[in-house]
CSV table of C-alpha atoms in Angstrom, one decimal:
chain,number,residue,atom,x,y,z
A,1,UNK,CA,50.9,-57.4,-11.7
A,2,UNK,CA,48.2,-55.5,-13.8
A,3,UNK,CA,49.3,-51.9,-12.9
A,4,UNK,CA,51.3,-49.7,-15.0
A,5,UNK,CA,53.5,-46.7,-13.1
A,6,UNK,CA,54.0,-43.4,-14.5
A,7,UNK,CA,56.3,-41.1,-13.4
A,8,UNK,CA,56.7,-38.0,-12.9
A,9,UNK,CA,52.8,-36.7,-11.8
A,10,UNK,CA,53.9,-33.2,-13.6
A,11,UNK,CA,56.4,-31.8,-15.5
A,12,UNK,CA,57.7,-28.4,-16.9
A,13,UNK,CA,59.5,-28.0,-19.5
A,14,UNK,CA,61.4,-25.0,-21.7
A,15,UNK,CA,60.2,-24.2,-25.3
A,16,UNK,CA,62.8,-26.0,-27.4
A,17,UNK,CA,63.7,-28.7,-24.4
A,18,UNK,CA,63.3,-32.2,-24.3
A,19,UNK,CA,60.3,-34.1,-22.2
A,20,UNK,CA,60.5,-37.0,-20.6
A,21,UNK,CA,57.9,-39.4,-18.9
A,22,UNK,CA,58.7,-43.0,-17.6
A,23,UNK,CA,56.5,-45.6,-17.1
A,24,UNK,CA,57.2,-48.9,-15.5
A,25,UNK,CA,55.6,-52.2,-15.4
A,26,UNK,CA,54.9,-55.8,-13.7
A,27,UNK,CA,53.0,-58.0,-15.9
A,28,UNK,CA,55.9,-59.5,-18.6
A,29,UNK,CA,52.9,-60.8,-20.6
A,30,UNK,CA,52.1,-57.1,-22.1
A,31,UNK,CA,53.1,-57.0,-25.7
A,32,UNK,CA,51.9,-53.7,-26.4
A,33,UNK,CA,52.4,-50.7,-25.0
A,34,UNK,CA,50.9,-46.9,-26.4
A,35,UNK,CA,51.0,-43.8,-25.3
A,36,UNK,CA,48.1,-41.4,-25.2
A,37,UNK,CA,47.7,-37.5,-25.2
A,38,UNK,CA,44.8,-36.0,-23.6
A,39,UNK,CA,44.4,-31.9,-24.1
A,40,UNK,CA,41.6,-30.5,-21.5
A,41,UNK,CA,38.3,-31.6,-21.9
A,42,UNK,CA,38.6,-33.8,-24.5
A,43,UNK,CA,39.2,-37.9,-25.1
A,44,UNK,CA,42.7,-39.1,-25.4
A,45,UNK,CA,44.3,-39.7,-28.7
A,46,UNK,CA,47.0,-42.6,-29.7
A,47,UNK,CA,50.2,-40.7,-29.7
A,48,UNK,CA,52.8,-43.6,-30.8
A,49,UNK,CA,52.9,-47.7,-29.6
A,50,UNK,CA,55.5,-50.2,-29.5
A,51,UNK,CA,55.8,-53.7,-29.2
A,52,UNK,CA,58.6,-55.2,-27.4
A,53,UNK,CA,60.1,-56.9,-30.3
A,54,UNK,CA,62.4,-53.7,-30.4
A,55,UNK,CA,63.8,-51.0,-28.3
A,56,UNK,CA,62.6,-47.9,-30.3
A,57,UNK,CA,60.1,-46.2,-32.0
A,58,UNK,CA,60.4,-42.8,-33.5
A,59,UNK,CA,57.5,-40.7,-35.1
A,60,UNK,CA,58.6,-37.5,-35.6
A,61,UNK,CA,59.6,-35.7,-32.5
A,62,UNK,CA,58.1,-38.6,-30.4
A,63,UNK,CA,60.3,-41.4,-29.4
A,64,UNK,CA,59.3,-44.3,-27.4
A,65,UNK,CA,62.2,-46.2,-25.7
A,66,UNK,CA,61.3,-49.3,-24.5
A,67,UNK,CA,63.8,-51.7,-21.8
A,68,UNK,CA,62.5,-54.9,-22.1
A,69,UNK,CA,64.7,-56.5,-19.0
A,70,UNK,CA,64.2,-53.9,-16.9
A,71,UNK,CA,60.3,-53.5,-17.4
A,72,UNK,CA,60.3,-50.1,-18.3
A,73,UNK,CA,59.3,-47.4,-21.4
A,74,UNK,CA,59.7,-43.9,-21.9
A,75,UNK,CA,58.4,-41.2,-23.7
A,76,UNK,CA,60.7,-38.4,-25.5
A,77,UNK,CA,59.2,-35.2,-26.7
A,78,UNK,CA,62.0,-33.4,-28.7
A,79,UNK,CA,62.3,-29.9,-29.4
A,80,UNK,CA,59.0,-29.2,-26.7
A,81,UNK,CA,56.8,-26.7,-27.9
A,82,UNK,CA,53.9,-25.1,-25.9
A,83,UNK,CA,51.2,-27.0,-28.3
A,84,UNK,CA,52.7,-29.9,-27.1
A,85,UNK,CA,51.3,-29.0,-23.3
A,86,UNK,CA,49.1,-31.9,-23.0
A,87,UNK,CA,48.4,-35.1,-20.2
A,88,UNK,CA,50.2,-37.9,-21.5
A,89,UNK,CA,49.1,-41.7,-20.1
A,90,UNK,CA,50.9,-44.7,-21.4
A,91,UNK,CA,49.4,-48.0,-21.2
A,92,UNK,CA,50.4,-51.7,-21.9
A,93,UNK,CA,47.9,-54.7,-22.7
A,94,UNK,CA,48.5,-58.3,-23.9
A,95,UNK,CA,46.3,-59.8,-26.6
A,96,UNK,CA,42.7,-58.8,-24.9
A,97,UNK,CA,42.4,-55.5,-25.7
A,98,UNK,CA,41.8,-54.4,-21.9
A,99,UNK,CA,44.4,-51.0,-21.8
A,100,UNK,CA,45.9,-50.4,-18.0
A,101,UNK,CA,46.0,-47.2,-18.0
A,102,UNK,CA,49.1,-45.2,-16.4
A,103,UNK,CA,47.7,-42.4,-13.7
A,104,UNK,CA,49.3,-39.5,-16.2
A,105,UNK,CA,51.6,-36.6,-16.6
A,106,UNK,CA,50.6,-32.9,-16.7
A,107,UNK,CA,53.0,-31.7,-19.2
A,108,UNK,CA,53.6,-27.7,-19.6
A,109,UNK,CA,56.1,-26.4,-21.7
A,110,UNK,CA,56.8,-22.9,-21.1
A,111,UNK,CA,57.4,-20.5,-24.3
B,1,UNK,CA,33.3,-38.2,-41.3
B,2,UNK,CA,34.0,-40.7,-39.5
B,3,UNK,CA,34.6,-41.2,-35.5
B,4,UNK,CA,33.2,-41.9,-32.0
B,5,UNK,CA,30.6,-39.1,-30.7
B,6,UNK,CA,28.9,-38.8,-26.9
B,7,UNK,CA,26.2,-36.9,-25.7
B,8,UNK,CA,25.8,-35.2,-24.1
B,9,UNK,CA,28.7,-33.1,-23.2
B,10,UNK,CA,27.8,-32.0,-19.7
B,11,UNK,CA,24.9,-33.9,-17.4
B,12,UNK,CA,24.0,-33.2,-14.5
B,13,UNK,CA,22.0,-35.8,-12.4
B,14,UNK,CA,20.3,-35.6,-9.3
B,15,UNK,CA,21.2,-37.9,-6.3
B,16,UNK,CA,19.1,-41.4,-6.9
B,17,UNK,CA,18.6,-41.1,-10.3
B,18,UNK,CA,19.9,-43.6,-13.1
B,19,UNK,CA,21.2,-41.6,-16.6
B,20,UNK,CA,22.3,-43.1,-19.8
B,21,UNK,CA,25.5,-41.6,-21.6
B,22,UNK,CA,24.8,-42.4,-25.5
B,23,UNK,CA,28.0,-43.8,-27.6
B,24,UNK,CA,27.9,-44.1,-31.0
B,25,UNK,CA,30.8,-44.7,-33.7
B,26,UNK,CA,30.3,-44.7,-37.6
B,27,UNK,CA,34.3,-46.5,-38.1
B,28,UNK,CA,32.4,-50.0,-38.2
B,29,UNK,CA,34.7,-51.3,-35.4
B,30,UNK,CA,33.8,-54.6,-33.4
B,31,UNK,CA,35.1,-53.6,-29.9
B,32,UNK,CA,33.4,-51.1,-27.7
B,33,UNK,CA,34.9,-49.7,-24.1
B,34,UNK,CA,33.5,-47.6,-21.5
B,35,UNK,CA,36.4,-45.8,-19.0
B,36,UNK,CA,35.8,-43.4,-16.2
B,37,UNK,CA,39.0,-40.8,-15.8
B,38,UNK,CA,39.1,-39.1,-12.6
B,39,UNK,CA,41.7,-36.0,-11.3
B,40,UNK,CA,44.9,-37.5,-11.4
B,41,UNK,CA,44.1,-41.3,-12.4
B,42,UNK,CA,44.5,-42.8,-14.9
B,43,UNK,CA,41.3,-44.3,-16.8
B,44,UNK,CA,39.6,-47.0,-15.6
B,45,UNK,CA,38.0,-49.8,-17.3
B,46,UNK,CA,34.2,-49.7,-16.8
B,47,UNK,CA,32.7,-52.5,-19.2
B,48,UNK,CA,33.6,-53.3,-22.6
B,49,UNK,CA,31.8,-55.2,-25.7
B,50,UNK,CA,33.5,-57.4,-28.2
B,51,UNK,CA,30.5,-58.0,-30.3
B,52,UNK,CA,27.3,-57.1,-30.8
B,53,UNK,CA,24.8,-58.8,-28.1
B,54,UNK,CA,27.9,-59.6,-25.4
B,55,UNK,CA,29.5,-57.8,-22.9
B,56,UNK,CA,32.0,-58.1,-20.1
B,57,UNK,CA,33.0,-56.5,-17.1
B,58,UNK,CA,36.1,-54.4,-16.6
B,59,UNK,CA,37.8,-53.2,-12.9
B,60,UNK,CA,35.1,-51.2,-11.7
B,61,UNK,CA,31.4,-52.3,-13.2
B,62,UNK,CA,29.9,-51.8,-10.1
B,63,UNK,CA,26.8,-49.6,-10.2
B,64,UNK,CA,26.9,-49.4,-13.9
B,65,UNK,CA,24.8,-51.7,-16.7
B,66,UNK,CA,25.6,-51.7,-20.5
B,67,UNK,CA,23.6,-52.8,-23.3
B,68,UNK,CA,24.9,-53.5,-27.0
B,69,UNK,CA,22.2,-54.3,-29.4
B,70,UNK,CA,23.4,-52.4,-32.5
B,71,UNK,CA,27.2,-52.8,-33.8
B,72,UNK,CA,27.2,-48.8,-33.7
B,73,UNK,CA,25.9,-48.0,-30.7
B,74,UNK,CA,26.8,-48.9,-26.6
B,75,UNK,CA,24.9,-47.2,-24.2
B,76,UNK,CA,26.2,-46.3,-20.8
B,77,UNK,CA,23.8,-46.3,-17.4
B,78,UNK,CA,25.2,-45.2,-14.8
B,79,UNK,CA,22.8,-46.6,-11.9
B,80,UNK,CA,21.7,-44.6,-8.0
B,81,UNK,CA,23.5,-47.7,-7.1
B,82,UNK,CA,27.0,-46.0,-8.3
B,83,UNK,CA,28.1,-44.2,-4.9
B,84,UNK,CA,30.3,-41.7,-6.2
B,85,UNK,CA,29.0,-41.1,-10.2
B,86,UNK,CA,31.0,-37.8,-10.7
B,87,UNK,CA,33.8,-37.8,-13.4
B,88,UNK,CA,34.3,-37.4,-16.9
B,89,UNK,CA,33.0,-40.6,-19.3
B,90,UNK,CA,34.6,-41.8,-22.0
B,91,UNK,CA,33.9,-44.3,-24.4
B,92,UNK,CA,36.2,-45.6,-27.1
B,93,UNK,CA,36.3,-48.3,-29.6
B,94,UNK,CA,38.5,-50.5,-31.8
B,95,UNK,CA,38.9,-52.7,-35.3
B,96,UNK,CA,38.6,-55.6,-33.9
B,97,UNK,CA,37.8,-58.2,-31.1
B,98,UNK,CA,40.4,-59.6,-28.9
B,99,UNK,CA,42.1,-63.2,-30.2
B,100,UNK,CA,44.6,-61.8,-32.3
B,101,UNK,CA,47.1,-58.3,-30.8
B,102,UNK,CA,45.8,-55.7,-29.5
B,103,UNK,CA,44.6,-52.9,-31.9
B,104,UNK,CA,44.4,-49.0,-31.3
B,105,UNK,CA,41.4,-47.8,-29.3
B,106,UNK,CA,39.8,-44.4,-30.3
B,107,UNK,CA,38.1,-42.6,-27.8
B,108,UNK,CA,34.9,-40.0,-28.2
B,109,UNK,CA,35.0,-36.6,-26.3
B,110,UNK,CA,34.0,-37.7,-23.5
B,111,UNK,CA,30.7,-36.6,-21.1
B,112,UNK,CA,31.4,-34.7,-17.7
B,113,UNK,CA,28.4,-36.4,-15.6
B,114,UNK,CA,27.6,-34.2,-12.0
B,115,UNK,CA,25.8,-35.4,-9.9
B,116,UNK,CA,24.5,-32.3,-7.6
């Protein structure tokens, strides 16, 4: 009930492409629900978030899409560029402030 | 300039001994969170502080103790009683406590404890 699922573990992508991680959850109670990008040796930082009072956010050339029925959100990197190489976690919470993490995706985007 | 900062960056620790990862953050936020990442997981809830004085436990508080005395500052020990104390440390902090939705968490650097 409290664990998040992220898919894929890795990913590789072509300069210009578009990246795509999935994350899928149990716990209906979570109202919001970030994602996080982690370069190497250093502490994650907030990416984008949504709430599940609608189906898309878009910052840029991040866009989370978020299926309430089905349980599920995604992230979409547009236009991939190698600074964009990165571990991405999402997460989802309700109310307490206690993040559940997802176990991350390696993403490379080759140039 | 404002943010979360941990030292140190690297510690290494000898089997048996306790260490203490500082935490301190200057962005006047209420909420205080200690997560252990490990290769290939996802980060892990260690303890976490509300308020000043008061702390709870998160999913894996075993072998660890906290202290919060200052708004700024939340200390992390990590105990001989912690069986496998190599990984990378981070601490992270937000606005405000819980009761109301949940607000973005910041997180420091982090600190790569090794225990040799």
């Amino acid at each position: 009930q409290q664990q998040v699922k992220q898919s894929p573990q890795s990913l590789i992508v072509q300069k210009g492409g578009i990246s795509i991680i999935n994350c899928a959850y149990e716990n209906t109670a979570f109202d919001y629900f970030p994602w996080y990008q982690q370069f190497p040796g250093k502490g994650p930082a907030l990416l984008i978030a949504i709430r599940p009072d609608v189906s898309e956010k878009k910052e840029g050339r991040f866009t989370i899409s978020f299926n309430k029925s089905a349980k599920q959100f995604s992230l979409h990197i547009m236009d991939s560029q190698p600074g964009d190489s990165a571990t991405y976690f999402c997460a989802a919470s309700k109310g307490t402030n206690k993040l559940i993490f997802g176990t991350g995706t390696l993403l490379a985007v080759q140039p | 300039d404002g943010g979360i900062t941990q030292s140190p960056k690297y510690l290494f620790r000898k089997e048996g001994q306790n260490v203490t990862l500082s935490c301190e953050q200057n962005l006047n936020h209420d909420a205080m969170y200690w997560y252990r990442q490990d290769p290939g997981q996802g980060l892990r809830l260690i303890y976490y502080s509300q308020i000043v004085n008061d702390f709870q436990k998160g999913d894996i508080a075993e072998g660890y103790s906290v202290s919060r005395e200052k708004k700024e500052s939340f200390p992390l020990t990590v105990t001989s009683a912690q069986k496998n104390p190599t990984a990378f440390y981070l601490c992270a902090s937000s606005i405000r406590a819980a009761g109301g939705s949940t607000d973005t968490q910041y997180f420091g650097p982090g600190t790569r404890l090794t225990v040799l």
